[in-house]
Coordinates of C-alpha atoms and ligand atoms in Angstrom, one line a residue:
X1 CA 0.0 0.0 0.0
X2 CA 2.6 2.3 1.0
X3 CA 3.6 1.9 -2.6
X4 CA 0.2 3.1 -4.2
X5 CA 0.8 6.2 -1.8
X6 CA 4.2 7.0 -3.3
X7 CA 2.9 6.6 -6.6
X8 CA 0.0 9.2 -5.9
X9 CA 2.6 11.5 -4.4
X10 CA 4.5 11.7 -7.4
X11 CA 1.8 11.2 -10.2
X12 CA -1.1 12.5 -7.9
X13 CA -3.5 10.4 -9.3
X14 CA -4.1 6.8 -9.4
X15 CA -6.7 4.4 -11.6
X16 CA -9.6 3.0 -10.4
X17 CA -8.4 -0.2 -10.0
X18 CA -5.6 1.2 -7.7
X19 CA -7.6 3.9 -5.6
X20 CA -10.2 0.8 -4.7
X21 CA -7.1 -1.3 -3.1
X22 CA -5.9 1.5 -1.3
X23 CA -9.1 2.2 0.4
X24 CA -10.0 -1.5 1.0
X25 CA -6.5 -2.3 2.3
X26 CA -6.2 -0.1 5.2
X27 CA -4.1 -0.3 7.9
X28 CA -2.8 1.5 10.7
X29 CA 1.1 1.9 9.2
X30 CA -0.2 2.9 5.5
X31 CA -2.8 5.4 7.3
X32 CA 0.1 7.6 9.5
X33 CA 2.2 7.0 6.0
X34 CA -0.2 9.0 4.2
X35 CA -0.9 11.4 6.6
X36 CA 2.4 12.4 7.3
X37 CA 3.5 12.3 3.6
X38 CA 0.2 14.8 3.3
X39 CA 1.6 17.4 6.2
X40 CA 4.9 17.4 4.2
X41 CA 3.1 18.4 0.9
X42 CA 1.1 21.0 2.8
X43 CA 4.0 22.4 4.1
X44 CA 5.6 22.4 0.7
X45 CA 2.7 24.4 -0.9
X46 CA 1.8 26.7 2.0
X47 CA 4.2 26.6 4.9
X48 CA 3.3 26.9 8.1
X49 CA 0.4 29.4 7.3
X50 CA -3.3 28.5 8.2
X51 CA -6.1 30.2 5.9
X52 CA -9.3 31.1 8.2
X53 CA -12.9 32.0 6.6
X54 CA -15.4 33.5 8.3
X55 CA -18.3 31.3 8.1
X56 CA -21.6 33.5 8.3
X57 CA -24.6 31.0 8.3
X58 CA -27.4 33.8 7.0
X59 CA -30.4 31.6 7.1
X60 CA -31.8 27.9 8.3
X61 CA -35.1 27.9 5.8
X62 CA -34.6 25.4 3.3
X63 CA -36.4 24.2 0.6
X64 CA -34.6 20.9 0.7
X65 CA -35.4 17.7 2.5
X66 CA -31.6 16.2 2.0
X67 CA -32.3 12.8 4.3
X68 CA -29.0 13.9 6.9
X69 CA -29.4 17.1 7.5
X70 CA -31.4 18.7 10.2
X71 CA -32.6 21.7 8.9
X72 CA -34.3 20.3 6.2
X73 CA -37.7 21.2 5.4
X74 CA -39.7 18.7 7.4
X75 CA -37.5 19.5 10.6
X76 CA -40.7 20.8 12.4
X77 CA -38.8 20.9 15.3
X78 CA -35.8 23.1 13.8
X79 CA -36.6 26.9 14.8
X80 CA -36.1 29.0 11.8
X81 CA -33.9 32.2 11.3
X82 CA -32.6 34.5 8.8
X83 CA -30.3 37.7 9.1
X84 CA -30.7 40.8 7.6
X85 CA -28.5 42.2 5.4
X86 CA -27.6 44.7 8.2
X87 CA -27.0 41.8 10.5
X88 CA -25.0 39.9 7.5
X89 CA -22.7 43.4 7.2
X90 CA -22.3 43.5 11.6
X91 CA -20.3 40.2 11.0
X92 CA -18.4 40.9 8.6
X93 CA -17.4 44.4 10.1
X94 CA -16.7 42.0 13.5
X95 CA -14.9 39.9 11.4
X96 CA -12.5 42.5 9.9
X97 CA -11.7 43.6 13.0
X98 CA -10.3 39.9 14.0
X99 CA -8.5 39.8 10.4
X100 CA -10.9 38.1 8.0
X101 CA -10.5 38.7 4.5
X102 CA -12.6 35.7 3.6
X103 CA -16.4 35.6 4.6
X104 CA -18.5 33.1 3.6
X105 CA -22.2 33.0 3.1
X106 CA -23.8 29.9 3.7
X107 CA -27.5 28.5 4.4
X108 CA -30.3 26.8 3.3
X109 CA -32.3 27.2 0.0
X110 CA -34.1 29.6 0.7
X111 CA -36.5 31.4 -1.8
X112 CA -36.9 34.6 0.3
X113 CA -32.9 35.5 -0.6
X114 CA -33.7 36.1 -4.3
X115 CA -31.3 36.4 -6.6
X116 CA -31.9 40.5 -6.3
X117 CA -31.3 40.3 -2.8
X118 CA -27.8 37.9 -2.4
X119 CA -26.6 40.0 -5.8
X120 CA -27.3 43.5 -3.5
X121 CA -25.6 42.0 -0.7
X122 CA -22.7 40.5 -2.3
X123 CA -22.2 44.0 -3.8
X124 CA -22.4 45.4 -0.3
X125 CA -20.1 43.6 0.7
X126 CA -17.6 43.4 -2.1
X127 CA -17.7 47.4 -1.5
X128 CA -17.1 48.0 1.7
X129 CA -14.5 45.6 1.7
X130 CA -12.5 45.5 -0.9
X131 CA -9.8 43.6 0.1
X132 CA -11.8 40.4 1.1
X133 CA -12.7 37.6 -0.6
X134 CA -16.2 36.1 -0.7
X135 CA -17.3 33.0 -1.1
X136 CA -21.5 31.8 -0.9
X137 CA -22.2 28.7 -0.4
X138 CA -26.2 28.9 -1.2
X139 CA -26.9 25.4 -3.3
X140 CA -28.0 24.6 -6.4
X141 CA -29.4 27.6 -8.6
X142 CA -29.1 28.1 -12.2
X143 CA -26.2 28.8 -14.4
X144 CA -28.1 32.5 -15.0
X145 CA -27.8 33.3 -11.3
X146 CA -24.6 31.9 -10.9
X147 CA -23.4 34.5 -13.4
X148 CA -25.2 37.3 -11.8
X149 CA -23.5 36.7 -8.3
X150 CA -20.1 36.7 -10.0
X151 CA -20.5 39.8 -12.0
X152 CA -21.9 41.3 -8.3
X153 CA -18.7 40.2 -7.2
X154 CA -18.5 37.3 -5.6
X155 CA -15.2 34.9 -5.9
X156 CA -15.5 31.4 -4.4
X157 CA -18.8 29.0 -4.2
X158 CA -18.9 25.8 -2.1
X159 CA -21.2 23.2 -3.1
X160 CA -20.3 20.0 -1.8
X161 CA -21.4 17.0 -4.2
X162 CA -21.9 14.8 -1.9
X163 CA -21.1 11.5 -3.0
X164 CA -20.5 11.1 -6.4
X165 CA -22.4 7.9 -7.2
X166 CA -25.8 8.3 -8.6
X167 CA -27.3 5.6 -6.8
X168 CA -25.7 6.6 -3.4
X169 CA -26.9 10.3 -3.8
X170 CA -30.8 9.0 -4.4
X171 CA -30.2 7.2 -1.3
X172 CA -29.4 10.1 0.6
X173 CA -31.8 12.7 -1.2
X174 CA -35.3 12.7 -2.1
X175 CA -36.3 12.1 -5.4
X176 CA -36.4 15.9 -6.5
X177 CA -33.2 16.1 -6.4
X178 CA -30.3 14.2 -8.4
X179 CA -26.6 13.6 -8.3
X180 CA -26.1 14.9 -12.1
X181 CA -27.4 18.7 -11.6
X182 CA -25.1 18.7 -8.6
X183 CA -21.9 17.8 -10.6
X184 CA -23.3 20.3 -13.8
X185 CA -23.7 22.9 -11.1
X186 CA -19.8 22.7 -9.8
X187 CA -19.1 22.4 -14.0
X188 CA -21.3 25.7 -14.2
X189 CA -19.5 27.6 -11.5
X190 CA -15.9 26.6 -12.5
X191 CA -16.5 27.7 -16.2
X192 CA -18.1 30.8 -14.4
X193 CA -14.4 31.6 -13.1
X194 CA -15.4 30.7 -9.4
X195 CA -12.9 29.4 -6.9
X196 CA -15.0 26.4 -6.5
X197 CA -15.6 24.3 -3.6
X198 CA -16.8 20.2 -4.2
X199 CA -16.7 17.7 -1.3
X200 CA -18.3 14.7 0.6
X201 CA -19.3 13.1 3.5
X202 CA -17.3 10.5 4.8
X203 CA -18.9 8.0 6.3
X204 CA -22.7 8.8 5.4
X205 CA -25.3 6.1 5.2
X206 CA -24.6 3.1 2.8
X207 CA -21.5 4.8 1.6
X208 CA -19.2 2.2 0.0
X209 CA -15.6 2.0 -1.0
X210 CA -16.7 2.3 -4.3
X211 CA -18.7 5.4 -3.9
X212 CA -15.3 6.6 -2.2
X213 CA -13.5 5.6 -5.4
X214 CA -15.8 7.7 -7.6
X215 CA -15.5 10.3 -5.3
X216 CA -11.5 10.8 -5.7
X217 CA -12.0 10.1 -9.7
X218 CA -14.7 12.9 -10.1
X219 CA -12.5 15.7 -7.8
X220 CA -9.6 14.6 -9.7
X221 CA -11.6 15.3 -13.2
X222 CA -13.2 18.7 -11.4
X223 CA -9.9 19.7 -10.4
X224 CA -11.8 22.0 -7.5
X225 CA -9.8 24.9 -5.8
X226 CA -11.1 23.7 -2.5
X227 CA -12.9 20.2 -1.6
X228 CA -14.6 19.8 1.8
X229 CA -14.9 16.7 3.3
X230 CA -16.1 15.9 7.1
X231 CA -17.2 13.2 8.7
X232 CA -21.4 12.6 8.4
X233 CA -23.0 12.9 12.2
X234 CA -26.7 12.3 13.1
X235 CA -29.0 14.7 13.3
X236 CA -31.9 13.1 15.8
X237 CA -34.8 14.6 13.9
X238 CA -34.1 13.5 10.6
X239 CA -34.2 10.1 9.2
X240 CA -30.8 9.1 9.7
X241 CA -30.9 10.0 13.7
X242 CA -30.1 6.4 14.3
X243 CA -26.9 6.3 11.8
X244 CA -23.4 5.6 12.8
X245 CA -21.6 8.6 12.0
X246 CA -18.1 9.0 10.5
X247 CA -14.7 8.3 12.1
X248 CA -12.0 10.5 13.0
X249 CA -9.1 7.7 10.9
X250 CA -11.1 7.9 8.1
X251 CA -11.6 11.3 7.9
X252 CA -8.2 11.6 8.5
X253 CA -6.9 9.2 5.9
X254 CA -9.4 10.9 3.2
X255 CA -7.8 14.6 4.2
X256 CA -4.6 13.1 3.5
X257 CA -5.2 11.4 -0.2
X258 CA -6.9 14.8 -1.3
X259 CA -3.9 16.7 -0.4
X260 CA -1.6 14.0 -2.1
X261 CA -3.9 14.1 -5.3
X262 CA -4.6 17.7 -5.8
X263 CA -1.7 19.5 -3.4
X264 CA -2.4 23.0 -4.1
X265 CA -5.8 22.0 -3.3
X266 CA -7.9 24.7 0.0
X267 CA -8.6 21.9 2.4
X268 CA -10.3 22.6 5.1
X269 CA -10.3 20.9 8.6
X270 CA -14.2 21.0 9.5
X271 CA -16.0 21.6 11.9
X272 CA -18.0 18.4 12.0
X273 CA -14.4 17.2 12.5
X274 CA -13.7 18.8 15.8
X275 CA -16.8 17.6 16.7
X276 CA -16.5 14.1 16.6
X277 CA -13.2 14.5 18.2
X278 CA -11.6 17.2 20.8
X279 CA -9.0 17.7 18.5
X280 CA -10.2 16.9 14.9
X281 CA -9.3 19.9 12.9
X282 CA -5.4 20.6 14.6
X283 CA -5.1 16.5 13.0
X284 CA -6.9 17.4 10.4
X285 CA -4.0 20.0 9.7
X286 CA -1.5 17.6 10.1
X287 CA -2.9 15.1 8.0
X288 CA -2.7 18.0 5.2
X289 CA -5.6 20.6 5.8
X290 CA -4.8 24.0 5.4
X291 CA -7.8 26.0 6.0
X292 CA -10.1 26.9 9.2
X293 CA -13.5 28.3 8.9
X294 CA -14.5 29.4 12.3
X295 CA -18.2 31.0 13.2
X296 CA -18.6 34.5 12.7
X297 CA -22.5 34.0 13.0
X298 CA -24.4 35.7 15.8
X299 CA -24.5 33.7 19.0
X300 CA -27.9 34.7 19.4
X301 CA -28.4 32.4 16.1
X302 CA -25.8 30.2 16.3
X303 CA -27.8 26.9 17.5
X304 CA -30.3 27.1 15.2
X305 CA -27.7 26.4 12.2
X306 CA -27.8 22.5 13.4
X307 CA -26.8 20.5 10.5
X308 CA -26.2 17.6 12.8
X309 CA -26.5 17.0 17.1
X310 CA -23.4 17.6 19.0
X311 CA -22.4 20.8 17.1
X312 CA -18.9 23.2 18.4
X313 CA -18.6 26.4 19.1
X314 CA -22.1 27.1 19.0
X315 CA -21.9 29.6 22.2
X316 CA -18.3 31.0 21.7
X317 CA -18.5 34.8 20.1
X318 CA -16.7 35.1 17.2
X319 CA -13.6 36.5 18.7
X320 CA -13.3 33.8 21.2
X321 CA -13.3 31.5 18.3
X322 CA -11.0 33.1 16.2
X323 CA -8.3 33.3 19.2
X324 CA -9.0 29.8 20.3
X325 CA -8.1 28.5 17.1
X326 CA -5.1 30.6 16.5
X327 CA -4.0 28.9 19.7
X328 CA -4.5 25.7 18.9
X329 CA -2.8 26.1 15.7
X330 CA 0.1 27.5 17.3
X331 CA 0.4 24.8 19.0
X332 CA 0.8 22.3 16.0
X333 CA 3.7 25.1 15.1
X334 CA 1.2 27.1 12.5
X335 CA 0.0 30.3 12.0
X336 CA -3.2 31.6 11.0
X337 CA -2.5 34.5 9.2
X338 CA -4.6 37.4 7.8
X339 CA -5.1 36.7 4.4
X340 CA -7.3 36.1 1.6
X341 CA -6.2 33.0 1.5
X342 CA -6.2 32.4 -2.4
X343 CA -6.0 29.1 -4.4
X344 CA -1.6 28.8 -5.2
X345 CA -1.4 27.5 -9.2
X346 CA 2.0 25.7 -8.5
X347 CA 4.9 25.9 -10.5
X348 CA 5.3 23.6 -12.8
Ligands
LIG1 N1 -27.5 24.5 1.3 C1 -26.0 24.6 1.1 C2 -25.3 24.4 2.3 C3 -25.4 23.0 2.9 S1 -24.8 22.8 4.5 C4 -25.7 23.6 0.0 O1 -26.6 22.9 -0.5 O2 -24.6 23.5 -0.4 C5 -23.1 22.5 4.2 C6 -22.7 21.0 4.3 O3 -22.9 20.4 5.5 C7 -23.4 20.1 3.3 O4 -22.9 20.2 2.0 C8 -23.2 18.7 3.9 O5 -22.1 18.1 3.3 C9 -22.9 19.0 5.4 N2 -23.8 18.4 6.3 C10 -25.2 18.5 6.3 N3 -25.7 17.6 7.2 C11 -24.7 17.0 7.8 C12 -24.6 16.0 8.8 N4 -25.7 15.5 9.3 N5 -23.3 15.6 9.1 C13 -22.3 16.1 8.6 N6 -22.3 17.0 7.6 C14 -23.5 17.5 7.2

């Protein structure tokens, strides 16, 4: 095995055949091989320096009914918020102040935030901060308002596929949705000149090392700027409550594969990943992660963004989380530095 991680080192990219062996095979020795050929390669691209986003969760309505995530639209029991584009602009002026030059948008489908309406804030935002990246992370629209939120301004869009089987994604989504206009939407935003953003679950329901397989092929094809990956945890009102979620050495492993396959890739160390374990995201660094997105989202809203149980930093203000990360990343020997934080083409 340690063999088919060289070779993805140096040719970063394996077959089918090969990527279904290495997954399949695991052990504890190939695992820490990987991971600590991964933290080399990290360091290679981007030193010691951590990227943070600030991660602005604007709204909980969605339209959606995705089967593991609990503020889907038959969560009667989640208690819905959105912010106001005044409130939106309060965090990112916070956010400044701490030395964010990325803010992300993220939330649920919701139909209230019209196209007119993230286009006005985007431009907002773009113009009174000049200097920061911004990256939305909204779902699945249409190539149409894609463009219109570029031209506004914006630069980066996360839309995590998922899993990239067909038959796996039908398993996890209801029937209105599909697999395919997920992919065509991250084809969309790339040709659109977006920073884009593709990812996966590890460990969600019925997830098999196949799916995983098709997962590295399509990010390899998509060549993404950024690919987040965490592991899946229950939600108890949805339908997965009773799931198993998604381990830490898996997790771990996957981090480091994506940062052999694609090394100039923005990998993040999740959330969802120091939540399953104390601490996730300062191993997720060392296993080849290079980007933080702590919560710049009101407290007073915070809990209500519950995606699944057992959640972080849901009560910390934003500066509290900010600092607390910048400690614990000191004390892997990183930085997290003040920075947009943009995708490195390597030299050839
Ligand atoms: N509506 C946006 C944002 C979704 S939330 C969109 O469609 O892209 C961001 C990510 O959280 C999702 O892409 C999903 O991968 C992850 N997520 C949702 N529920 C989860 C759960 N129960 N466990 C772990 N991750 C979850």
């Amino acid at each position: 095995m340690k063999r088919l991680i060289d070779k993805l080192h140096q040719e970063q990219m394996l077959t089918a055949e090969e990527f279904h062996r290495l997954l399949a095979n695991r052990s504890e020795e190939t695992d820490q091989y990987a991971r600590e050929l991964a933290n080399q390669v990290r360091q290679e691209v981007y030193g010691n320096k951590i990227y943070v986003r600030g991660l602005i969760e604007f709204t909980n309505y969605c339209k959606n009914d995705c089967y593991y995530c609990g503020i889907r639209r038959s969560n009667q029991n989640a208690q819905r918020y959105r912010l106001t584009e005044e409130d939106i602009l309060e965090c990112c002026r916070q956010g400044y102040e701490l030395g964010f030059r990325t803010f992300v948008l993220q939330g649920g489908e919701d139909g209230f935030f019209t196209d007119d309406r993230i286009v006005q804030i985007v431009r907002k935002i773009k113009e009174q901060y000049p200097d920061c990246a911004l990256t939305l992370s909204i779902g699945e629209k249409s190539e149409e308002s894609y463009r219109a939120y570029r031209e506004a301004g914006a630069d980066r869009y996360l839309l995590r596929h998922e899993t990239a089987d067909p038959r796996h994604y039908m398993r996890l989504h209801p029937l209105e949705m599909s697999g395919e206009n997920r992919k065509s939407c991250l084809r969309i935003l790339k040709k659109l000149g977006y920073q884009t953003g593709a990812g996966f679950m590890v460990g969600s329901p019925l997830q098999t090392v196949d799916d995983l397989v098709e997962d590295f092929l399509f990010l390899k094809e998509l060549d993404p700027e950024m690919v987040g990956i965490g592991p899946f945890i229950a939600h108890q009102d949805t339908p997965f409550c009773n799931e198993r979620s998604g381990t830490l050495d898996d997790t771990l492993f996957y981090l480091a594969l994506l940062r052999l396959m694609l090394p100039n890739v923005l990998l993040p160390a999740t959330t969802a990943l120091g939540t399953i374990h104390p601490r996730g995201r300062e191993m997720g660094v060392l296993s080849g992660a290079n980007v933080v997105m702590p919560n710049l989202s009101p407290v007073s809203v915070r809990k209500k963004y519950m995606l699944y149980d057992g959640k972080i930093c849901t009560g910390d203000e934003a500066a509290e989380c900010r600092m607390c990360l910048s400690r614990r990343m000191e004390r892997i020997g990183c930085e997290v530095v003040t920075d947009r934080g943009d995708y490195k083409k390597r030299l050839a």
